[in-house]
Short mmCIF file of C-alpha atoms and ligand atoms in Angstrom, two decimals:
data_model
loop_
_atom_site.label_atom_id
_atom_site.label_comp_id
_atom_site.label_asym_id
_atom_site.label_seq_id
_atom_site.Cartn_x
_atom_site.Cartn_y
_atom_site.Cartn_z
CA UNK A 17 27.31 -30.15 -9.87
CA UNK A 18 27.21 -26.80 -8.23
CA UNK A 19 29.88 -25.93 -5.73
CA UNK A 20 27.72 -23.62 -3.82
CA UNK A 21 25.62 -24.39 -0.76
CA UNK A 22 22.54 -22.97 -2.67
CA UNK A 23 21.36 -22.15 -6.29
CA UNK A 24 19.40 -19.11 -4.69
CA UNK A 25 19.83 -17.52 -1.47
CA UNK A 26 17.08 -14.90 -0.95
CA UNK A 27 17.48 -12.36 1.91
CA UNK A 28 14.18 -11.21 3.05
CA UNK A 29 11.21 -13.57 3.41
CA UNK A 30 8.43 -10.73 2.70
CA UNK A 31 5.90 -11.26 -0.33
CA UNK A 32 8.44 -10.96 -3.02
CA UNK A 33 11.34 -12.86 -1.48
CA UNK A 34 8.92 -15.98 -0.72
CA UNK A 35 7.30 -15.98 -4.07
CA UNK A 36 10.52 -15.93 -5.86
CA UNK A 37 12.20 -18.59 -3.48
CA UNK A 38 9.03 -20.96 -3.53
CA UNK A 39 8.89 -20.89 -7.43
CA UNK A 40 12.78 -21.34 -7.89
CA UNK A 41 12.62 -24.30 -5.59
CA UNK A 42 9.70 -25.62 -7.70
CA UNK A 43 11.66 -25.05 -10.70
CA UNK A 44 14.19 -27.54 -9.40
CA UNK A 45 16.79 -24.90 -7.59
CA UNK A 46 18.07 -25.42 -4.11
CA UNK A 47 16.84 -22.40 -2.26
CA UNK A 48 17.62 -20.67 1.03
CA UNK A 49 15.79 -17.80 2.51
CA UNK A 50 17.23 -15.57 5.29
CA UNK A 51 14.85 -13.55 7.60
CA UNK A 52 15.71 -11.71 10.65
CA UNK A 53 12.41 -10.55 11.82
CA UNK A 54 9.11 -12.43 10.66
CA UNK A 55 7.75 -14.29 7.69
CA UNK A 56 5.62 -12.47 5.30
CA UNK A 57 7.40 -9.10 5.60
CA UNK A 58 5.56 -5.68 5.76
CA UNK A 59 2.35 -6.58 4.06
CA UNK A 60 1.71 -9.55 6.44
CA UNK A 61 2.73 -7.90 9.82
CA UNK A 62 2.80 -4.18 9.65
CA UNK A 63 1.03 -3.38 6.26
CA UNK A 64 -1.73 -4.35 3.96
CA UNK A 65 -3.28 -7.30 5.91
CA UNK A 66 -3.50 -5.79 9.47
CA UNK A 67 -4.40 -2.49 8.01
CA UNK A 68 -7.12 -3.97 5.90
CA UNK A 69 -8.59 -5.91 8.93
CA UNK A 70 -8.42 -2.58 10.91
CA UNK A 71 -10.18 -0.72 8.10
CA UNK A 72 -13.05 -3.36 8.44
CA UNK A 73 -13.14 -2.73 12.05
CA UNK A 74 -13.50 0.80 11.34
CA UNK A 75 -16.18 0.50 8.74
CA UNK A 76 -18.58 -1.08 11.16
CA UNK A 77 -18.89 2.26 12.85
CA UNK A 78 -20.51 3.77 9.88
CA UNK A 79 -22.42 0.67 9.04
CA UNK A 80 -24.08 0.36 12.58
CA UNK A 81 -25.24 4.06 12.15
CA UNK A 82 -26.58 3.35 8.40
CA UNK A 83 -28.56 0.56 9.71
CA UNK A 84 -31.11 2.83 11.55
CA UNK A 85 -32.25 4.06 8.31
CA UNK A 86 -33.05 0.78 7.29
CA UNK A 87 -35.24 0.11 10.50
CA UNK A 88 -32.52 -1.55 12.81
CA UNK A 89 -32.90 -0.44 16.31
CA UNK A 90 -29.24 -0.35 17.28
CA UNK A 91 -28.13 0.19 20.77
CA UNK A 92 -24.99 2.38 21.13
CA UNK A 93 -22.08 0.49 19.73
CA UNK A 94 -19.07 0.00 21.84
CA UNK A 95 -15.70 -0.72 20.31
CA UNK A 96 -12.98 -2.66 22.23
CA UNK A 97 -9.32 -1.79 20.82
CA UNK A 98 -7.78 -4.91 22.79
CA UNK A 99 -10.18 -7.37 21.33
CA UNK A 100 -9.43 -6.21 17.87
CA UNK A 101 -5.68 -6.14 18.15
CA UNK A 102 -5.67 -9.53 19.98
CA UNK A 103 -7.97 -11.00 17.13
CA UNK A 104 -5.57 -9.38 14.37
CA UNK A 105 -2.38 -10.79 16.06
CA UNK A 106 -4.05 -14.25 15.84
CA UNK A 107 -4.67 -13.91 12.16
CA UNK A 108 -1.22 -12.72 11.62
CA UNK A 109 0.25 -15.33 13.58
CA UNK A 110 -1.65 -17.92 11.45
CA UNK A 111 -0.37 -16.35 8.18
CA UNK A 112 3.10 -16.40 9.60
CA UNK A 113 2.74 -20.07 10.02
CA UNK A 114 1.09 -20.40 6.54
CA UNK A 115 4.18 -18.99 5.15
CA UNK A 116 6.41 -21.33 6.98
CA UNK A 117 4.44 -24.11 5.64
CA UNK A 118 4.50 -22.90 2.19
CA UNK A 119 8.39 -22.37 2.18
CA UNK A 120 8.78 -25.83 3.92
CA UNK A 121 6.37 -27.56 1.52
CA UNK A 122 8.65 -26.27 -1.38
CA UNK A 123 11.80 -27.38 0.25
CA UNK A 124 13.08 -23.92 0.76
CA UNK A 125 15.54 -23.56 3.87
CA UNK A 126 14.49 -20.96 6.22
CA UNK A 127 17.47 -19.34 7.84
CA UNK A 128 16.75 -17.25 10.95
CA UNK A 129 18.96 -14.16 11.28
CA UNK A 130 20.80 -10.93 9.67
CA UNK A 131 22.31 -11.53 6.47
CA UNK A 132 25.49 -9.57 5.31
CA UNK A 133 26.55 -10.03 1.80
CA UNK A 134 30.46 -10.71 1.83
CA UNK A 135 30.84 -11.13 -1.91
CA UNK A 136 29.17 -11.93 -5.16
CA UNK A 137 28.39 -15.41 -3.98
CA UNK A 138 28.67 -15.31 -0.08
CA UNK A 139 26.45 -14.41 2.54
CA UNK A 140 27.24 -14.38 6.45
CA UNK A 141 24.14 -15.25 8.51
CA UNK A 142 25.30 -14.79 12.02
CA UNK A 143 28.46 -17.09 12.35
CA UNK A 144 27.56 -19.16 9.22
CA UNK A 145 29.04 -18.30 5.85
CA UNK A 146 26.89 -19.58 3.09
CA UNK A 147 27.58 -19.66 -0.68
CA UNK A 148 25.13 -19.48 -3.40
CA UNK A 149 25.28 -19.21 -7.27
CA UNK A 150 22.63 -16.48 -7.09
CA UNK A 151 21.67 -14.18 -4.32
CA UNK A 152 18.38 -12.34 -4.28
CA UNK A 153 17.95 -9.00 -2.03
CA UNK A 154 14.19 -8.77 -1.19
CA UNK A 155 14.51 -6.80 2.13
CA UNK A 156 11.64 -4.36 1.64
CA UNK A 157 11.38 -0.99 3.16
CA UNK A 158 10.95 0.68 6.49
CA UNK A 159 9.08 3.83 7.64
CA UNK A 160 11.03 7.20 7.49
CA UNK A 161 10.28 9.87 10.06
CA UNK A 162 10.13 13.53 9.18
CA UNK A 163 12.65 14.98 11.25
CA UNK A 164 11.83 18.23 13.81
CA UNK A 165 12.01 18.95 17.32
CA UNK A 166 10.23 16.26 19.22
CA UNK A 167 9.66 13.97 16.35
CA UNK A 168 10.85 11.04 18.70
CA UNK A 169 7.59 11.49 20.64
CA UNK A 170 5.74 10.43 17.48
CA UNK A 171 5.25 6.84 16.19
CA UNK A 172 5.35 5.20 12.96
CA UNK A 173 2.87 2.78 11.07
CA UNK A 174 4.92 -0.04 12.66
CA UNK A 175 4.12 0.86 16.02
CA UNK A 176 0.49 1.94 15.16
CA UNK A 177 -0.53 -1.83 14.88
CA UNK A 178 0.59 -2.51 18.46
CA UNK A 179 -0.90 0.43 20.30
CA UNK A 180 -2.10 -0.49 23.71
CA UNK A 181 -5.00 1.61 23.40
CA UNK A 182 -7.10 3.70 20.91
CA UNK A 183 -5.87 7.28 21.21
CA UNK A 184 -8.63 9.61 22.00
CA UNK A 185 -7.16 12.48 19.99
CA UNK A 186 -4.79 11.46 17.17
CA UNK A 187 -2.69 13.62 14.71
CA UNK A 188 -1.55 12.06 11.45
CA UNK A 189 1.17 13.77 9.56
CA UNK A 190 1.51 13.05 5.80
CA UNK A 191 -0.51 12.90 2.68
CA UNK A 192 0.29 9.58 1.16
CA UNK A 193 -1.21 6.15 1.07
CA UNK A 194 -0.45 5.33 4.68
CA UNK A 195 -1.55 8.71 6.21
CA UNK A 196 -5.00 8.56 4.69
CA UNK A 197 -5.64 4.97 5.45
CA UNK A 198 -4.57 5.11 9.15
CA UNK A 199 -6.20 8.42 9.63
CA UNK A 200 -9.50 6.80 8.18
CA UNK A 201 -8.97 3.73 10.57
CA UNK A 202 -8.56 6.06 13.53
CA UNK A 203 -11.59 8.11 12.72
CA UNK A 204 -13.77 4.97 12.10
CA UNK A 205 -12.80 3.51 15.43
CA UNK A 206 -13.58 6.62 17.37
CA UNK A 207 -10.39 8.64 17.76
CA UNK A 208 -10.68 12.49 17.11
CA UNK A 209 -8.51 12.75 14.02
CA UNK A 210 -6.68 15.63 12.60
CA UNK A 211 -4.67 14.84 9.48
CA UNK A 212 -1.90 17.27 8.52
CA UNK A 213 -0.19 17.41 5.12
CA UNK A 214 2.49 19.96 3.99
CA UNK A 215 1.11 20.15 0.38
CA UNK A 216 -2.18 21.50 -1.11
CA UNK A 217 -3.62 17.93 -2.47
CA UNK A 218 -3.51 14.52 -0.94
CA UNK A 219 -2.34 11.57 -2.88
CA UNK A 220 -0.46 14.02 -5.11
CA UNK A 221 0.78 10.84 -7.40
CA UNK A 222 -2.84 10.26 -8.31
CA UNK A 223 -5.20 11.95 -10.51
CA UNK A 224 -5.76 15.29 -8.87
CA UNK A 225 -9.51 14.98 -8.58
CA UNK A 226 -9.28 11.97 -6.20
CA UNK A 227 -7.32 13.93 -3.51
CA UNK A 228 -9.75 16.84 -3.79
CA UNK A 229 -12.89 14.62 -3.54
CA UNK A 230 -11.29 12.49 -0.82
CA UNK A 231 -10.65 15.42 1.54
CA UNK A 232 -14.25 16.62 1.26
CA UNK A 233 -15.46 13.12 2.09
CA UNK A 234 -13.19 12.84 4.97
CA UNK A 235 -14.25 16.22 6.36
CA UNK A 236 -17.79 15.09 6.31
CA UNK A 237 -16.84 12.03 8.27
CA UNK A 238 -15.53 14.41 10.82
CA UNK A 239 -11.83 14.23 10.14
CA UNK A 240 -10.00 17.51 10.54
CA UNK A 241 -7.80 17.89 7.50
CA UNK A 242 -5.12 20.61 7.48
CA UNK A 243 -3.45 21.13 3.85
CA UNK A 244 -0.36 23.37 3.35
CA UNK A 245 0.50 22.88 7.00
CA UNK A 246 3.66 21.41 8.63
CA UNK A 247 4.25 20.18 12.06
CA UNK A 248 7.11 22.31 13.53
CA UNK A 249 7.64 20.62 16.86
CA UNK A 250 5.96 18.19 19.21
CA UNK A 251 6.31 19.10 22.86
CA UNK A 252 6.03 16.08 25.42
CA UNK A 253 3.32 16.68 27.95
CA UNK A 254 2.19 15.37 31.17
CA UNK A 255 1.06 11.55 31.43
CA UNK A 256 -2.70 11.53 31.90
CA UNK A 257 -4.49 9.23 34.28
CA UNK A 258 -4.72 6.53 31.72
CA UNK A 259 -0.78 6.75 31.41
CA UNK A 260 -0.99 8.35 28.00
CA UNK A 261 1.30 11.17 27.45
CA UNK A 262 -0.56 14.22 26.05
CA UNK A 263 1.64 15.74 23.27
CA UNK A 264 1.37 19.35 22.16
CA UNK A 265 1.76 19.90 18.36
CA UNK A 266 3.05 23.01 17.16
CA UNK A 267 2.08 23.92 13.68
CA UNK A 268 3.50 26.12 10.87
CA UNK A 269 1.38 29.38 11.12
CA UNK A 270 1.53 29.39 14.94
CA UNK A 271 -1.30 27.26 15.89
CA UNK A 272 -1.02 24.04 18.12
CA UNK A 273 -3.28 21.27 19.12
CA UNK A 274 -3.10 18.49 21.63
CA UNK A 275 -2.88 14.93 20.67
CA UNK A 276 -2.64 11.43 22.55
CA UNK A 277 -0.79 9.97 19.56
CA UNK A 278 0.98 11.45 16.70
CA UNK A 279 1.77 9.28 13.78
CA UNK A 280 4.28 10.11 11.16
CA UNK A 281 3.28 8.61 7.73
CA UNK A 282 6.08 10.61 5.97
CA UNK A 283 7.11 7.88 3.65
CA UNK A 284 9.20 4.66 3.62
CA UNK A 285 12.91 3.94 2.64
CA UNK A 286 14.51 1.00 1.11
CA UNK A 287 15.98 -1.55 3.53
CA UNK A 288 19.58 -1.81 2.63
CA UNK A 289 21.60 -0.57 5.79
CA UNK A 290 23.95 -3.17 7.15
CA UNK A 291 23.73 -5.77 4.26
CA UNK A 292 27.23 -5.08 3.04
CA UNK A 293 25.92 -4.13 -0.30
CA UNK A 294 28.35 -1.37 -1.17
CA UNK A 295 31.49 -3.31 -0.09
CA UNK A 296 30.13 -6.22 -2.32
CA UNK A 297 29.96 -3.96 -5.30
CA UNK A 298 26.16 -3.53 -5.48
CA UNK A 299 25.34 0.02 -6.60
CA UNK A 300 22.77 2.02 -4.70
CA UNK A 301 20.64 5.08 -5.45
CA UNK A 302 21.23 8.05 -3.09
CA UNK A 303 18.06 6.94 -1.23
CA UNK A 304 19.50 3.62 -0.47
CA UNK A 305 17.45 1.67 -3.27
CA UNK A 306 19.16 -1.08 -5.07
CA UNK A 307 19.80 -0.16 -8.60
CA UNK A 308 18.62 -2.97 -11.04
CA UNK A 309 18.18 -3.45 -14.77
CA UNK A 310 15.21 -4.69 -16.67
CA UNK A 311 15.85 -8.30 -15.38
CA UNK A 312 16.37 -7.33 -11.89
CA UNK A 313 20.04 -7.65 -11.84
CA UNK A 314 22.32 -5.45 -9.97
CA UNK A 315 25.60 -4.18 -10.88
CA UNK A 316 26.83 -7.64 -9.56
CA UNK A 317 25.75 -10.21 -11.98
CA UNK A 318 25.05 -12.96 -9.56
CA UNK A 319 22.93 -10.57 -7.24
CA UNK A 320 19.45 -9.57 -8.16
CA UNK A 321 17.03 -7.41 -6.34
CA UNK A 322 13.02 -7.04 -6.22
CA UNK A 323 10.29 -5.30 -4.36
CA UNK A 324 10.19 -2.22 -2.25
CA UNK A 325 14.18 -2.23 -1.86
CA UNK A 326 14.48 -1.33 -5.61
CA UNK A 327 11.94 1.57 -5.07
CA UNK A 328 9.83 1.20 -8.42
CA UNK A 329 6.28 0.53 -7.32
CA UNK A 330 6.03 -0.42 -3.72
CA UNK A 331 2.99 -2.79 -3.89
CA UNK A 332 2.69 -6.38 -2.91
CA UNK A 333 1.23 -7.55 -6.29
CA UNK A 334 4.03 -5.88 -8.18
CA UNK A 335 6.84 -7.46 -5.88
CA UNK A 336 5.10 -10.87 -6.34
CA UNK A 337 5.34 -10.27 -10.14
CA UNK A 338 8.95 -9.22 -10.04
CA UNK A 339 9.72 -12.21 -7.96
CA UNK A 340 8.25 -14.58 -10.49
CA UNK A 341 10.28 -12.75 -13.29
CA UNK A 342 13.48 -13.66 -11.36
CA UNK A 343 12.63 -17.16 -10.53
CA UNK A 344 11.40 -17.90 -14.12
CA UNK A 345 14.70 -16.19 -15.72
CA UNK A 346 16.99 -17.95 -13.41
CA UNK A 347 15.67 -21.31 -13.00
CA UNK A 348 12.74 -22.33 -15.30
CA UNK A 349 13.38 -24.31 -18.22
CA UNK A 350 11.43 -24.16 -21.52
CA UNK A 351 9.97 -21.41 -23.85
CA UNK A 352 8.05 -19.36 -21.34
CA UNK A 353 11.09 -18.97 -19.12
CA UNK A 354 11.95 -15.37 -20.49
CA UNK A 355 9.13 -13.51 -18.50
CA UNK A 356 9.25 -9.72 -18.66
CA UNK A 357 7.92 -7.36 -15.98
CA UNK A 358 5.47 -4.65 -17.26
CA UNK A 359 4.56 -1.93 -14.80
CA UNK A 360 1.86 -0.62 -17.23
CA UNK A 361 -1.65 -0.43 -15.88
CA UNK A 362 -0.73 -1.48 -12.30
CA UNK A 363 -4.22 -1.00 -10.41
CA UNK A 364 -3.86 0.12 -6.89
CA UNK A 365 -6.25 0.89 -4.15
CA UNK A 366 -6.10 3.16 -1.07
CA UNK A 367 -8.24 1.79 1.86
CA UNK A 368 -8.96 5.33 3.12
CA UNK A 369 -12.53 6.05 4.01
CA UNK A 370 -14.16 6.12 1.27
CA UNK A 371 -11.80 3.74 -0.75
CA UNK A 372 -9.95 4.99 -3.79
CA UNK A 373 -8.92 2.60 -6.68
CA UNK A 374 -7.24 3.59 -9.77
CA UNK A 375 -5.85 2.10 -12.87
CA UNK A 376 -4.10 3.67 -16.14
CA UNK A 377 -3.22 7.12 -16.54
CA UNK A 378 -4.01 10.26 -14.47
CA UNK A 379 -5.57 13.11 -16.36
CA UNK A 380 -2.33 15.07 -16.33
CA UNK A 381 -0.33 12.16 -17.43
CA UNK A 382 -2.88 11.50 -20.50
CA UNK A 383 -2.91 15.34 -21.39
CA UNK A 384 0.94 15.07 -21.54
CA UNK A 385 1.05 11.86 -23.48
CA UNK A 386 -2.00 12.31 -25.98
CA UNK A 387 -3.04 15.12 -28.13
CA UNK A 388 -6.60 14.92 -27.55
CA UNK A 389 -8.37 13.14 -24.62
CA UNK A 390 -11.94 12.97 -23.55
CA UNK A 391 -12.81 13.08 -19.91
CA UNK A 392 -16.04 11.43 -18.44
CA UNK A 393 -16.69 12.15 -14.92
CA UNK A 394 -19.65 11.37 -12.50
CA UNK A 395 -20.29 12.04 -8.94
CA UNK A 396 -23.46 10.56 -7.36
CA UNK A 397 -25.03 9.46 -4.05
CA UNK A 398 -24.95 5.57 -3.91
CA UNK A 399 -28.46 4.04 -3.60
CA UNK A 400 -27.52 2.84 -0.02
CA UNK A 401 -27.03 6.32 0.99
CA UNK A 402 -30.68 7.36 0.19
CA UNK A 403 -31.79 5.58 3.38
CA UNK A 404 -28.56 5.59 5.39
CA UNK A 405 -28.89 9.16 5.82
CA UNK A 406 -25.03 9.57 4.98
CA UNK A 407 -24.17 12.51 2.95
CA UNK A 408 -21.48 10.27 1.19
CA UNK A 409 -20.78 10.71 -2.55
CA UNK A 410 -18.99 8.57 -4.99
CA UNK A 411 -16.55 9.97 -7.88
CA UNK A 412 -15.96 7.93 -11.05
CA UNK A 413 -13.92 9.05 -13.72
CA UNK A 414 -12.85 7.62 -17.15
CA UNK A 415 -10.19 9.19 -19.46
CA UNK A 416 -10.19 8.24 -23.05
CA UNK A 417 -7.99 8.78 -25.90
CA UNK A 418 -10.09 10.81 -28.57
CA UNK A 419 -7.97 9.26 -31.62
CA UNK A 420 -8.11 5.69 -30.86
CA UNK A 421 -11.04 5.58 -28.28
CA UNK A 422 -8.81 3.47 -26.04
CA UNK A 423 -9.65 3.79 -22.37
CA UNK A 424 -6.53 5.37 -20.82
CA UNK A 425 -7.45 5.64 -16.98
CA UNK A 426 -10.24 4.34 -14.56
CA UNK A 427 -10.55 6.01 -11.38
CA UNK A 428 -12.98 6.03 -8.37
CA UNK A 429 -13.43 7.08 -4.94
CA UNK A 430 -16.19 5.24 -3.12
CA UNK A 431 -17.21 2.13 -1.39
CA UNK A 432 -15.58 -1.04 -2.52
CA UNK A 433 -13.55 0.93 -5.15
CA UNK A 434 -10.72 -1.67 -5.07
CA UNK A 435 -13.25 -4.54 -5.59
CA UNK A 436 -14.67 -2.60 -8.72
CA UNK A 437 -11.44 -1.41 -10.44
CA UNK A 438 -9.67 -4.75 -10.39
CA UNK A 439 -12.16 -5.98 -13.09
CA UNK A 440 -11.46 -2.83 -15.18
CA UNK A 441 -7.79 -3.33 -14.97
CA UNK A 442 -8.35 -6.42 -17.02
CA UNK A 443 -10.22 -4.48 -19.69
CA UNK A 444 -7.28 -1.94 -19.74
CA UNK A 445 -4.78 -4.73 -20.10
CA UNK A 446 -6.81 -5.76 -23.17
CA UNK A 447 -6.68 -2.34 -24.58
CA UNK A 448 -10.67 -1.83 -24.29
CA UNK A 449 -12.24 1.20 -26.06
CA UNK A 450 -14.72 3.50 -24.71
CA UNK A 451 -17.17 1.88 -27.41
CA UNK A 452 -16.61 -1.35 -25.72
CA UNK A 453 -17.16 0.02 -22.37
CA UNK A 454 -20.51 1.49 -23.66
CA UNK A 455 -21.45 -1.76 -25.49
CA UNK A 456 -21.13 -3.60 -21.84
CA UNK A 457 -24.41 -4.26 -20.05
CA UNK A 458 -24.47 -2.73 -16.50
CA UNK A 459 -25.10 -4.81 -13.47
CA UNK A 460 -28.14 -2.92 -11.96
CA UNK A 461 -28.29 -1.36 -9.42
CA UNK A 462 -24.87 -1.18 -8.62
CA UNK A 463 -22.32 1.77 -8.49
CA UNK A 464 -20.11 -0.03 -10.88
CA UNK A 465 -22.57 0.21 -13.63
CA UNK A 466 -21.73 3.77 -13.94
CA UNK A 467 -18.61 2.96 -15.54
CA UNK A 468 -20.24 1.57 -18.55
CA UNK A 469 -23.11 4.07 -18.64
CA UNK A 470 -20.96 7.40 -18.84
CA UNK A 471 -22.03 8.83 -22.24
CA UNK A 472 -21.11 12.58 -22.16
CA UNK A 473 -17.73 13.78 -21.75
CA UNK A 474 -17.06 16.89 -19.53
CA UNK A 475 -14.02 17.75 -21.70
P1 NDP B 12 3.89 8.01 0.24
O1 NDP B 12 5.04 8.27 -0.51
O2 NDP B 12 2.49 7.57 -0.52
O3 NDP B 12 3.52 9.33 1.16
C1 NDP B 12 4.39 10.04 1.97
C2 NDP B 12 3.91 11.23 2.32
O4 NDP B 12 4.68 12.02 3.44
C3 NDP B 12 3.86 12.39 1.25
O5 NDP B 12 2.42 12.99 1.31
C4 NDP B 12 4.96 13.10 1.49
O6 NDP B 12 4.57 14.55 1.04
C5 NDP B 12 4.96 13.18 3.01
N1 NDP B 12 6.28 13.53 3.45
C6 NDP B 12 7.51 13.02 3.13
N2 NDP B 12 8.55 13.66 3.71
C7 NDP B 12 7.97 14.49 4.44
C8 NDP B 12 8.61 15.50 5.49
N3 NDP B 12 9.93 15.58 5.69
N4 NDP B 12 7.57 16.19 5.91
C9 NDP B 12 6.40 16.16 5.99
N5 NDP B 12 5.84 15.32 5.01
C10 NDP B 12 6.65 14.51 4.40
O7 NDP B 12 4.47 7.02 1.42
P2 NDP B 12 3.78 6.06 2.38
O8 NDP B 12 4.73 5.79 3.50
O9 NDP B 12 2.32 6.62 2.60
O10 NDP B 12 3.66 4.80 1.58
C11 NDP B 12 4.54 4.29 0.78
C12 NDP B 12 4.22 3.30 -0.37
O11 NDP B 12 3.68 2.14 0.22
C13 NDP B 12 3.13 3.89 -1.21
O12 NDP B 12 3.73 4.97 -2.12
C14 NDP B 12 2.58 2.75 -1.70
O13 NDP B 12 3.31 2.30 -2.84
C15 NDP B 12 2.73 1.67 -0.72
N6 NDP B 12 1.49 1.31 0.17
C16 NDP B 12 0.43 0.99 -0.45
C17 NDP B 12 -0.80 0.69 0.14
C18 NDP B 12 -1.81 0.09 -0.62
O14 NDP B 12 -1.75 -0.54 -1.50
N7 NDP B 12 -3.19 0.27 -0.16
C19 NDP B 12 -0.99 1.10 1.55
C20 NDP B 12 0.29 1.71 1.97
C21 NDP B 12 1.43 2.04 1.45
P3 NDP B 12 4.72 15.03 -0.45
O15 NDP B 12 3.40 14.43 -1.18
O16 NDP B 12 4.83 16.65 -0.51
O17 NDP B 12 6.17 14.54 -0.92
#
């Protein structure tokens, strides 16, 4: 009989925490989960889900325009921000309650409040002192704002999802996932967007061709993209008649521009502040991330951590997989309890306009790790745009190890890239060769078939 209140006490009811808790409970553990804000964490409330819903909304703008080329007479489409936000909020509330039902249904106790870890087995939640054999930190991350004079006049992605109105002119600062996604949404919904990035290449952790191609496509869609540019300061301006404060954004190089909204998408940081981790003996990286080993164990053996808070790969499906490893290792009985986490071939999509998706190595990584690689690349106008009138191109790229013929990387910029690359991620997991790609019959006419019909390497 355990002398603790719980076998597992999870701090943070986001994707990873909920998954680990539910499965631990299914494996027979007595589980509690502490949450101070909302069930579902970043992904459900201020991340993947509202972002994707709003990306759908933004796409309709182009779809309505495209329809004319196919014979549809479309009146001028009018977008209503308030309707989108209200409908989105209804869906998020539904998902919050789904999460609550899933936890309740698994027998997990939901504890509202802020958790502070007192020692290896004790957590304070408000005035309650709870003990647990194991503690799991799954507190995720939060936006970090670049600092410069006037940065307090800018918003983060958290506030973006609750703006009262669509800004007429938006400045988005950053060159990562969130910057390109939210800039694309704002542009699609009708805001006049300037994306400002301090570096030369957007999405610089991805294959270099993707960022270059994306900039060209974003510019064709009317976005202004300023590279190698920094925001030096924001000056607060007068409130306009609609109550929006006009900001003047001063840029490196001396130029300035006016905006109704400045959104900083300058990165995210692990959420570890105020949890009592250091006092409890949990070692952190300088950026606040929890240090864990291969089993997600921290420097305190009874405390584990998963998800964005460990700052490995900040993606929901990765946090889910990490949560499964912890739940299995701690509580599952039987031969398959010793699950391992692999970070190889993690596919990812960026819901910019156009979408990007990628799995495997970038060209740069492939060249560093393999003596001889073959590069296959194709850029083309998708069939749909022969009639839509849109000057939009799709990019597809394959990287192959010349020695073994194994496909090392699959990269795409274009419509539905995430939907397409998910299947190719399975092929890469199976170690598929280029010959097997070539032997696969294409589905015609699709863009995806290009991945199995590229025959001539460019390098
Ligand atoms: P990223 O790390 O992707 O991008 C941060 C950007 O901000 C970089 O371009 C960085 O520039 C820039 N930046 C950082 N500090 C400063 C500064 N002081 N001044 C100016 N620019 C600065 O972070 P995001 O917040 O966009 O996303 C965080 C993570 O969340 C992603 O890495 C991804 O794992 C996940 N995510 C996933 C999504 C998806 O799956 N579709 C969607 C959104 C987020 P530089 O490149 O020069 O360092």
